[in-house]
Amino acid sequence: MKKIVKNGTIVTAADTFQGEILIEGGKITQVGTNLNAIGAEIIDAKGCLVFPGGIDPHTHLDMPFGGTVTKDDFETGTVAAAFGGTTTIIDFCLTNKGEPLKNAIQTWHEKSRDKAVIDYGFHLMISEINQDVLNELPQVIAEEGITSFKVFMAYKHVFQADDETLFRTLVTAKDLGALVMVHAENGDVIDYLTKKALAEGNTAPIYHALTRPAELEGEATGRAARFAGLAGSQLYVVHVSCAEAVKQIAEARSKGFDVWGETCPQYLVLDQSYLEKPNFEGAKYVWSPPLREKWNQDVLWNALKSGQLQTLGSDQCSFDFNGQKDLGRDDFTKIPNGGPIIEDRLSILFSEGVKKGRISLNQFVDLTSTRAAKLFGLFPKKGTIAVGTDADLVIFDPNVERVLSAETHHMAVDYNAFEGLKVTGEPVSVLVRGEYVVRDKQFVGKPGSGQYLKRAKYSRNTQISQNETLSI
């Protein structure tokens, strides 16, 4: 059915204007004023902002870790994402050494099939580089449209790859047109510090942070950036949490290296002191990299404003406090790493960023949607509001005030990482390809309606400036 969005303020990464949007066949067919289409449903966005649907480039749904599995799967996780204004996610497909990559990809297709309520794609973890992997990667790109590879520099004996694997992945990605993502922490030194802490009887959640100091994130970020420069390749550093890592990314970019950085809302509003909460409550905030000393928050906000960091992911990786996080009650290394973030990503950035004058509305859209679409081969199909794009839209009330809480969120997990945080702004209605998933704050979507997205190859030439005219 045709729909016309009227009376709202349309916001893209480049423009803010009063206008109307005509939706036909899941696409935006007109953007203008005084639009008319016989029989079209009218969506009244009076008093609201209209954004392109959020793109979350960093999620872990239905993921095994630490002897358990994340609480949110592709159904509950994408429902929560939709309520938060996200219409596309890119999830991480974990691989096993010695097994064909296609096996892992098939597993993730099975996890997501008939569950997702929004559109989704996959990143592919690279844990080893050998001839079998090199032979398979072109097929992965051509047939699956997976054009981003992740290498872990941490989690020794679990996910961690060595420097040769990282460098060869960068070299290979340059030739294949893929973007290499890194979890940048020095896993070898963390392993030593962790064993030392346990030997000294230090088992509380705070030691998760103390054994993963910011210097080790900065070192690994700088090492990965230098490898990217040496390889002449492209690098995306996930979940940047501290000043040391921001500095390394900024220096690499100043040298002309093709390096990008992502941060997450948890690092913008929470700090290391949360891991010291009594009665094991600190376990709720155990993820990697860990929360940092509070002063790092100003550095991250400034980096978002200045463009030294370019995207906001959630790193959604939810585990119940009761029954999962408490596996590590006597040993912080056994606390499953991760938190429930996917639903509150846009609202926190809007409330803490736009409303407090730290970033502009257009920067907000770029950080939550447009830049990720460009980096990960989804633009201009996704990530903007223009003729020819998918009608992924968020009708957003910028003035409503509310309190984030586990009592009202839609994630399956038993706590909210931002419990009690007052925010301004809330998605009212969310459409994916022109169909409501959330309508007037009520879920009306259907599990399985989300489509798998094959993504285009990475090209530095597509990373156009915010102010460049879009041609669809």
Coordinates of C-alpha atoms in Angstrom, one line a residue:
M1 CA 0.0 0.0 0.0
K2 CA 1.2 3.5 -0.8
K3 CA 2.0 5.7 2.1
I4 CA 2.8 9.4 2.5
V5 CA 4.7 10.7 5.5
K6 CA 3.5 14.3 6.2
N7 CA 4.2 17.2 8.6
G8 CA 7.5 15.9 9.9
T9 CA 11.0 17.4 9.8
I10 CA 13.1 15.2 7.5
V11 CA 16.7 14.8 8.7
T12 CA 19.6 13.2 6.7
A13 CA 23.3 13.3 7.1
A14 CA 23.4 16.4 4.9
D15 CA 20.1 18.2 5.3
T16 CA 17.2 19.1 7.6
F17 CA 14.0 20.3 6.0
Q18 CA 10.2 20.3 6.2
G19 CA 8.9 17.8 3.6
E20 CA 6.9 14.8 2.7
I21 CA 7.8 11.3 1.6
L22 CA 5.9 9.0 -0.8
I23 CA 6.4 5.3 -0.3
E24 CA 5.5 2.8 -3.0
G25 CA 6.5 -0.8 -3.3
G26 CA 8.8 -0.6 -0.3
K27 CA 10.8 2.3 -1.9
I28 CA 10.8 6.1 -1.5
T29 CA 9.5 7.4 -4.9
Q30 CA 9.1 11.1 -4.1
V31 CA 10.5 13.5 -1.5
G32 CA 8.9 17.0 -1.7
T33 CA 5.9 19.0 -0.7
N34 CA 2.2 18.8 -1.3
L35 CA 2.6 15.2 -2.5
N36 CA -0.5 13.3 -3.4
A37 CA -1.3 9.7 -4.3
I38 CA -4.7 8.3 -4.7
G39 CA -5.5 5.8 -1.9
A40 CA -2.2 6.4 0.0
E41 CA -2.2 6.0 3.7
I42 CA -1.2 9.2 5.5
I43 CA 1.4 9.0 8.2
D44 CA 1.2 12.1 10.3
A45 CA 4.6 13.0 11.7
K46 CA 3.6 16.3 13.2
G47 CA 6.0 17.4 15.9
C48 CA 8.4 14.6 15.0
L49 CA 11.7 14.1 13.2
V50 CA 11.9 11.6 10.4
F51 CA 15.3 9.8 10.1
P52 CA 16.6 7.1 7.9
G53 CA 16.4 3.8 9.8
G54 CA 19.3 3.2 12.1
I55 CA 22.1 0.7 11.0
D56 CA 23.8 -1.1 13.8
P57 CA 27.1 -2.4 12.4
H58 CA 28.0 -4.4 15.5
T59 CA 25.7 -7.0 17.1
H60 CA 26.1 -10.5 18.5
L61 CA 22.8 -12.4 18.5
D62 CA 22.4 -16.0 19.4
M63 CA 26.2 -16.2 20.0
P64 CA 27.9 -18.9 22.0
F65 CA 30.4 -17.5 24.5
G66 CA 31.9 -18.6 27.8
G67 CA 29.9 -21.8 28.1
T68 CA 26.6 -20.1 27.4
V69 CA 24.7 -18.3 24.6
T70 CA 23.5 -14.8 24.4
K71 CA 20.0 -14.2 25.7
D72 CA 18.7 -12.3 22.7
D73 CA 18.4 -14.2 19.4
F74 CA 17.5 -12.9 16.0
E75 CA 13.9 -12.5 17.0
T76 CA 14.1 -10.8 20.3
G77 CA 17.2 -8.9 19.4
T78 CA 15.7 -7.4 16.2
V79 CA 12.4 -6.6 17.9
A80 CA 14.3 -4.6 20.5
A81 CA 16.4 -3.0 17.7
A82 CA 13.2 -1.9 15.9
F83 CA 11.8 -0.4 19.0
G84 CA 15.0 1.6 19.3
G85 CA 14.9 2.9 15.7
T86 CA 17.3 0.4 14.1
T87 CA 16.1 -1.1 10.8
T88 CA 19.3 -3.0 9.8
I89 CA 21.9 -4.9 11.8
I90 CA 25.1 -6.6 10.8
D91 CA 25.9 -9.5 13.0
F92 CA 29.2 -11.3 13.5
C93 CA 29.5 -14.8 12.1
L94 CA 32.0 -16.8 14.2
T95 CA 34.2 -19.4 12.5
N96 CA 36.1 -22.4 13.7
K97 CA 39.7 -23.1 12.7
G98 CA 40.1 -26.0 10.3
E99 CA 36.4 -25.8 9.1
P100 CA 35.1 -24.4 5.8
L101 CA 33.9 -20.8 6.1
K102 CA 30.7 -21.8 4.4
N103 CA 29.8 -24.0 7.4
A104 CA 29.9 -21.1 9.8
I105 CA 27.9 -18.9 7.4
Q106 CA 25.3 -21.6 7.0
T107 CA 25.0 -21.8 10.8
W108 CA 24.3 -18.1 11.0
H109 CA 21.7 -18.3 8.2
E110 CA 20.0 -21.0 10.3
K111 CA 20.1 -18.9 13.4
S112 CA 18.4 -16.0 11.7
R113 CA 16.0 -17.7 9.3
D114 CA 12.3 -17.0 10.0
K115 CA 13.3 -14.8 13.0
A116 CA 14.5 -11.4 12.1
V117 CA 11.9 -8.6 11.9
I118 CA 14.3 -6.1 10.4
D119 CA 16.9 -6.5 7.6
Y120 CA 20.3 -7.9 8.4
G121 CA 23.7 -9.0 7.1
F122 CA 26.8 -10.7 8.4
H123 CA 30.5 -10.0 9.1
L124 CA 32.8 -13.0 8.9
M125 CA 35.4 -13.7 11.6
I126 CA 38.9 -14.7 10.3
S127 CA 40.8 -16.7 12.9
E128 CA 43.4 -18.2 10.5
I129 CA 44.7 -17.5 7.0
N130 CA 45.7 -20.5 4.9
Q131 CA 45.2 -21.6 1.3
D132 CA 41.8 -23.1 2.0
V133 CA 40.6 -19.8 3.5
L134 CA 42.2 -17.8 0.7
N135 CA 40.4 -20.0 -1.9
E136 CA 37.1 -19.6 -0.2
L137 CA 37.0 -15.8 0.5
P138 CA 36.2 -14.7 -3.1
Q139 CA 33.2 -17.1 -3.1
V140 CA 32.1 -15.7 0.2
I141 CA 32.0 -12.2 -1.2
A142 CA 30.5 -13.1 -4.6
E143 CA 27.8 -15.5 -3.3
E144 CA 27.0 -14.3 0.2
G145 CA 27.7 -10.6 -0.2
I146 CA 29.8 -10.6 3.0
T147 CA 32.4 -7.9 2.4
S148 CA 33.7 -7.3 5.9
F149 CA 36.1 -9.6 7.9
K150 CA 36.8 -9.4 11.6
V151 CA 40.0 -10.3 13.3
F152 CA 40.3 -10.5 17.1
M153 CA 43.5 -9.3 18.7
A154 CA 42.3 -10.5 22.1
Y155 CA 40.7 -13.5 23.8
K156 CA 43.8 -15.6 23.8
H157 CA 43.1 -19.3 23.2
V158 CA 39.5 -18.5 22.2
F159 CA 39.2 -16.0 19.3
Q160 CA 42.6 -14.3 19.2
A161 CA 44.5 -14.4 15.9
D162 CA 48.2 -13.7 15.5
D163 CA 49.8 -10.7 13.8
E164 CA 50.6 -12.7 10.6
T165 CA 46.9 -13.6 10.3
L166 CA 45.9 -9.9 10.8
F167 CA 48.4 -8.6 8.3
R168 CA 47.6 -11.2 5.6
T169 CA 43.9 -10.6 6.1
L170 CA 44.5 -6.9 5.4
V171 CA 46.6 -7.7 2.3
T172 CA 43.9 -10.1 1.1
A173 CA 41.1 -7.6 1.8
K174 CA 42.8 -4.9 -0.2
D175 CA 42.7 -7.2 -3.3
L176 CA 39.2 -8.5 -2.7
G177 CA 37.5 -5.2 -1.7
A178 CA 36.6 -6.1 1.8
L179 CA 36.8 -4.0 5.0
V180 CA 38.8 -5.5 7.9
M181 CA 37.5 -5.0 11.4
V182 CA 39.5 -5.5 14.5
H183 CA 38.8 -6.0 18.2
A184 CA 41.9 -4.1 19.3
E185 CA 43.3 -5.2 22.6
N186 CA 46.7 -6.9 23.3
G187 CA 45.5 -10.3 24.2
D188 CA 48.9 -11.7 25.2
V189 CA 49.5 -9.1 27.9
I190 CA 45.9 -9.3 29.1
D191 CA 46.3 -13.1 29.5
Y192 CA 49.4 -12.5 31.7
L193 CA 47.7 -9.8 33.8
T194 CA 44.6 -12.0 34.2
K195 CA 46.5 -15.0 35.5
K196 CA 48.5 -12.7 37.8
A197 CA 45.3 -11.2 39.3
L198 CA 43.7 -14.6 39.9
A199 CA 46.9 -16.0 41.5
E200 CA 46.8 -13.0 43.9
G201 CA 43.2 -13.8 44.8
N202 CA 41.6 -10.9 42.9
T203 CA 38.4 -12.3 41.5
A204 CA 35.9 -9.4 41.7
P205 CA 34.4 -7.9 38.5
I206 CA 36.5 -4.7 38.8
Y207 CA 39.6 -6.8 37.9
H208 CA 38.1 -7.4 34.5
A209 CA 38.9 -3.7 33.9
L210 CA 42.1 -3.6 35.8
T211 CA 43.6 -6.5 33.8
R212 CA 42.6 -4.8 30.5
P213 CA 44.1 -1.3 30.8
A214 CA 43.6 1.4 28.2
E215 CA 47.2 1.3 27.2
L216 CA 46.7 -2.2 25.8
E217 CA 43.8 -1.0 23.6
G218 CA 45.8 1.9 22.4
E219 CA 48.8 -0.3 21.6
A220 CA 46.7 -2.8 19.6
T221 CA 44.9 0.0 17.8
G222 CA 48.1 1.6 16.8
R223 CA 49.6 -1.8 15.7
A224 CA 46.6 -2.6 13.6
A225 CA 46.6 0.9 12.0
R226 CA 50.2 0.6 11.1
F227 CA 49.6 -2.8 9.5
A228 CA 46.8 -1.3 7.5
G229 CA 49.1 1.5 6.3
L230 CA 51.8 -0.9 5.4
A231 CA 49.4 -3.2 3.5
G232 CA 47.7 -0.2 1.8
S233 CA 44.5 -1.7 3.0
Q234 CA 41.3 -0.6 4.9
L235 CA 40.7 -1.0 8.6
Y236 CA 37.7 -0.4 10.9
V237 CA 38.4 -0.4 14.7
V238 CA 35.3 -1.6 16.6
H239 CA 34.1 -0.4 20.1
V240 CA 36.7 2.2 20.8
S241 CA 36.6 3.0 24.5
C242 CA 39.5 5.3 25.4
A243 CA 41.6 8.3 24.6
E244 CA 44.7 6.1 23.7
A245 CA 42.8 4.4 20.9
V246 CA 41.3 7.6 19.6
K247 CA 44.8 9.1 19.4
Q248 CA 46.1 6.2 17.3
I249 CA 43.2 6.4 14.9
A250 CA 43.5 10.1 14.5
E251 CA 47.3 9.8 13.9
A252 CA 46.7 7.1 11.3
R253 CA 44.1 9.1 9.5
S254 CA 46.4 12.2 9.5
K255 CA 48.9 10.1 7.6
G256 CA 46.3 9.2 5.0
F257 CA 45.7 5.7 6.2
D258 CA 42.3 4.3 5.4
V259 CA 41.3 3.8 9.0
W260 CA 37.9 4.2 10.6
G261 CA 36.7 4.0 14.2
E262 CA 33.5 3.0 16.0
T263 CA 32.4 3.7 19.6
C264 CA 29.4 2.5 21.5
P265 CA 26.9 4.3 23.8
Q266 CA 28.1 2.4 26.9
Y267 CA 31.4 4.1 26.7
L268 CA 29.8 7.6 26.3
V269 CA 27.7 7.4 29.5
L270 CA 29.0 4.7 31.8
D271 CA 32.5 4.4 33.4
Q272 CA 34.8 2.0 35.2
S273 CA 33.2 2.7 38.6
Y274 CA 30.1 0.6 37.6
L275 CA 32.3 -2.5 37.9
E276 CA 32.8 -1.8 41.6
K277 CA 29.0 -2.0 42.4
P278 CA 28.5 -4.2 45.5
N279 CA 26.8 -7.6 45.6
F280 CA 28.4 -8.7 42.3
E281 CA 26.3 -6.1 40.5
G282 CA 29.4 -5.0 38.7
A283 CA 29.2 -8.2 36.6
K284 CA 26.4 -6.5 34.7
Y285 CA 29.0 -4.2 33.2
V286 CA 31.6 -6.7 32.2
W287 CA 32.4 -6.5 28.5
S288 CA 35.5 -5.9 26.4
P289 CA 37.0 -3.5 26.1
P290 CA 36.0 -2.6 29.6
L291 CA 34.4 0.6 30.8
R292 CA 37.1 3.3 31.3
E293 CA 37.7 6.1 33.7
K294 CA 35.1 8.8 33.3
W295 CA 37.4 11.4 31.7
N296 CA 37.6 9.3 28.6
Q297 CA 34.0 10.2 27.8
D298 CA 34.8 13.8 26.9
V299 CA 37.5 12.5 24.5
L300 CA 35.0 10.1 22.8
W301 CA 32.4 12.8 22.4
N302 CA 34.9 15.2 20.9
A303 CA 36.1 12.5 18.5
L304 CA 32.5 12.0 17.3
K305 CA 32.0 15.7 16.8
S306 CA 35.3 16.2 15.0
G307 CA 35.0 13.1 12.8
Q308 CA 37.9 11.2 14.4
L309 CA 35.3 8.4 15.1
Q310 CA 32.7 7.9 12.5
T311 CA 30.1 5.3 13.7
L312 CA 28.1 4.2 16.7
G313 CA 27.6 0.5 17.1
S314 CA 25.9 -1.2 20.0
D315 CA 28.1 -4.3 20.5
Q316 CA 24.9 -6.0 21.6
C317 CA 25.8 -9.2 23.4
S318 CA 23.3 -9.8 26.2
F319 CA 23.5 -12.2 29.1
D320 CA 21.2 -12.5 32.0
F321 CA 22.6 -11.3 35.3
N322 CA 20.9 -14.3 37.0
G323 CA 22.0 -17.6 35.5
Q324 CA 24.6 -16.3 33.1
K325 CA 26.7 -13.4 34.4
D326 CA 26.8 -15.1 37.8
L327 CA 28.8 -18.0 36.3
G328 CA 31.8 -15.8 37.3
R329 CA 30.8 -15.0 40.8
D330 CA 34.1 -16.5 42.1
D331 CA 36.2 -15.7 39.1
F332 CA 35.8 -12.6 36.9
T333 CA 37.3 -14.4 33.9
K334 CA 34.2 -16.6 33.8
I335 CA 31.7 -13.7 33.6
P336 CA 30.3 -13.8 30.1
N337 CA 31.5 -10.7 28.3
G338 CA 28.8 -8.4 26.9
G339 CA 25.8 -6.2 27.5
P340 CA 22.2 -5.4 26.3
I341 CA 22.6 -2.2 24.3
I342 CA 20.8 -2.6 21.0
E343 CA 17.5 -0.9 21.9
D344 CA 18.9 2.2 23.5
R345 CA 21.7 3.1 21.0
L346 CA 19.9 5.9 19.1
S347 CA 18.0 7.3 22.1
I348 CA 21.2 7.7 24.1
L349 CA 23.1 9.4 21.3
F350 CA 20.2 11.7 20.6
S351 CA 19.6 12.6 24.2
E352 CA 23.2 12.9 25.3
G353 CA 24.5 14.1 22.0
V354 CA 22.0 16.2 20.1
K355 CA 20.0 17.6 23.0
K356 CA 23.1 18.5 25.0
G357 CA 24.7 20.2 22.0
R358 CA 27.6 17.8 21.6
I359 CA 26.7 16.8 18.0
S360 CA 24.3 18.1 15.4
L361 CA 21.2 16.4 14.1
N362 CA 22.9 15.7 10.8
Q363 CA 25.9 14.2 12.6
F364 CA 23.5 12.0 14.6
V365 CA 22.1 10.5 11.4
D366 CA 25.5 10.0 9.9
L367 CA 26.8 8.3 13.0
T368 CA 23.8 6.0 13.5
S369 CA 23.0 5.2 9.9
T370 CA 24.6 6.8 6.8
R371 CA 28.3 6.3 7.5
A372 CA 27.7 2.6 8.3
A373 CA 25.7 2.2 5.1
K374 CA 28.7 3.6 3.1
L375 CA 31.4 1.7 4.9
F376 CA 29.6 -1.7 4.7
G377 CA 28.3 -1.6 1.2
L378 CA 24.6 -0.7 1.8
F379 CA 24.5 2.8 0.5
P380 CA 22.4 4.3 -1.1
K381 CA 19.9 1.4 -0.7
K382 CA 20.1 2.0 3.0
G383 CA 21.2 4.9 5.2
T384 CA 19.5 8.0 3.7
I385 CA 16.1 9.4 2.6
A386 CA 16.1 10.0 -1.1
V387 CA 14.3 8.8 -4.2
G388 CA 15.1 5.2 -4.9
T389 CA 16.2 4.2 -1.4
D390 CA 14.5 1.6 0.7
A391 CA 11.7 3.1 2.8
D392 CA 13.4 2.4 6.1
L393 CA 12.1 5.3 8.3
V394 CA 12.0 6.3 11.9
I395 CA 9.3 8.7 13.1
F396 CA 11.0 10.1 16.2
D397 CA 9.5 12.3 19.0
P398 CA 12.4 14.6 20.0
N399 CA 10.7 16.0 23.1
V400 CA 9.3 13.1 25.1
E401 CA 11.1 12.3 28.4
R402 CA 11.5 8.8 29.8
V403 CA 13.6 6.6 31.9
L404 CA 15.5 3.6 30.6
S405 CA 14.7 0.4 32.5
A406 CA 14.5 -3.4 32.2
E407 CA 10.8 -3.0 33.1
T408 CA 10.0 -1.3 29.8
H409 CA 12.7 -2.5 27.4
H410 CA 12.0 -5.2 24.8
M411 CA 15.2 -7.2 25.1
A412 CA 15.0 -10.7 26.6
V413 CA 17.6 -10.0 29.2
D414 CA 16.9 -9.5 32.9
Y415 CA 18.6 -6.1 33.4
N416 CA 19.2 -2.9 31.5
A417 CA 22.8 -1.5 31.3
F418 CA 21.4 2.0 31.5
E419 CA 18.9 1.5 34.3
G420 CA 17.5 4.8 35.6
L421 CA 19.1 6.9 32.9
K422 CA 16.7 9.8 31.9
V423 CA 16.6 10.4 28.2
T424 CA 14.8 12.8 25.9
G425 CA 13.5 11.4 22.6
E426 CA 11.9 8.1 21.5
P427 CA 11.0 6.3 18.3
V428 CA 7.2 6.4 17.8
S429 CA 6.9 4.4 14.5
V430 CA 9.5 2.4 12.6
L431 CA 9.1 1.2 9.0
V432 CA 11.3 -1.3 7.1
R433 CA 10.9 -1.2 3.3
G434 CA 7.7 0.8 3.8
E435 CA 6.0 -1.7 6.2
Y436 CA 5.4 -0.9 9.9
V437 CA 7.4 -2.9 12.4
V438 CA 6.6 -0.6 15.2
R439 CA 3.4 1.6 14.9
D440 CA 2.6 4.1 17.6
K441 CA 5.0 2.3 20.0
Q442 CA 3.4 -1.1 19.4
F443 CA 5.0 -4.0 17.7
V444 CA 3.2 -4.9 14.5
G445 CA 6.0 -6.7 12.7
K446 CA 6.4 -10.4 11.8
P447 CA 9.3 -12.7 12.6
G448 CA 11.0 -13.7 9.4
S449 CA 10.0 -10.5 7.5
G450 CA 13.6 -9.2 7.7
Q451 CA 15.6 -9.8 4.6
Y452 CA 19.2 -10.9 4.4
L453 CA 21.4 -8.3 2.7
K454 CA 24.1 -9.1 0.3
R455 CA 26.5 -6.1 0.5
A456 CA 28.7 -4.4 -2.1
K457 CA 32.5 -4.4 -1.9
Y458 CA 34.3 -1.7 0.0
S459 CA 35.5 1.2 -2.0
R460 CA 37.2 4.2 -0.5
N461 CA 35.7 6.3 -3.3
T462 CA 32.2 5.7 -1.8
Q463 CA 33.1 7.4 1.5
I464 CA 31.8 10.7 0.2
S465 CA 31.5 13.7 2.4
Q466 CA 28.3 14.6 4.3
N467 CA 27.7 17.6 2.0
E468 CA 28.1 15.8 -1.3
T469 CA 25.0 15.6 -3.4
L470 CA 23.6 12.0 -3.5
S471 CA 22.8 10.5 -6.8
I472 CA 20.6 7.4 -6.7

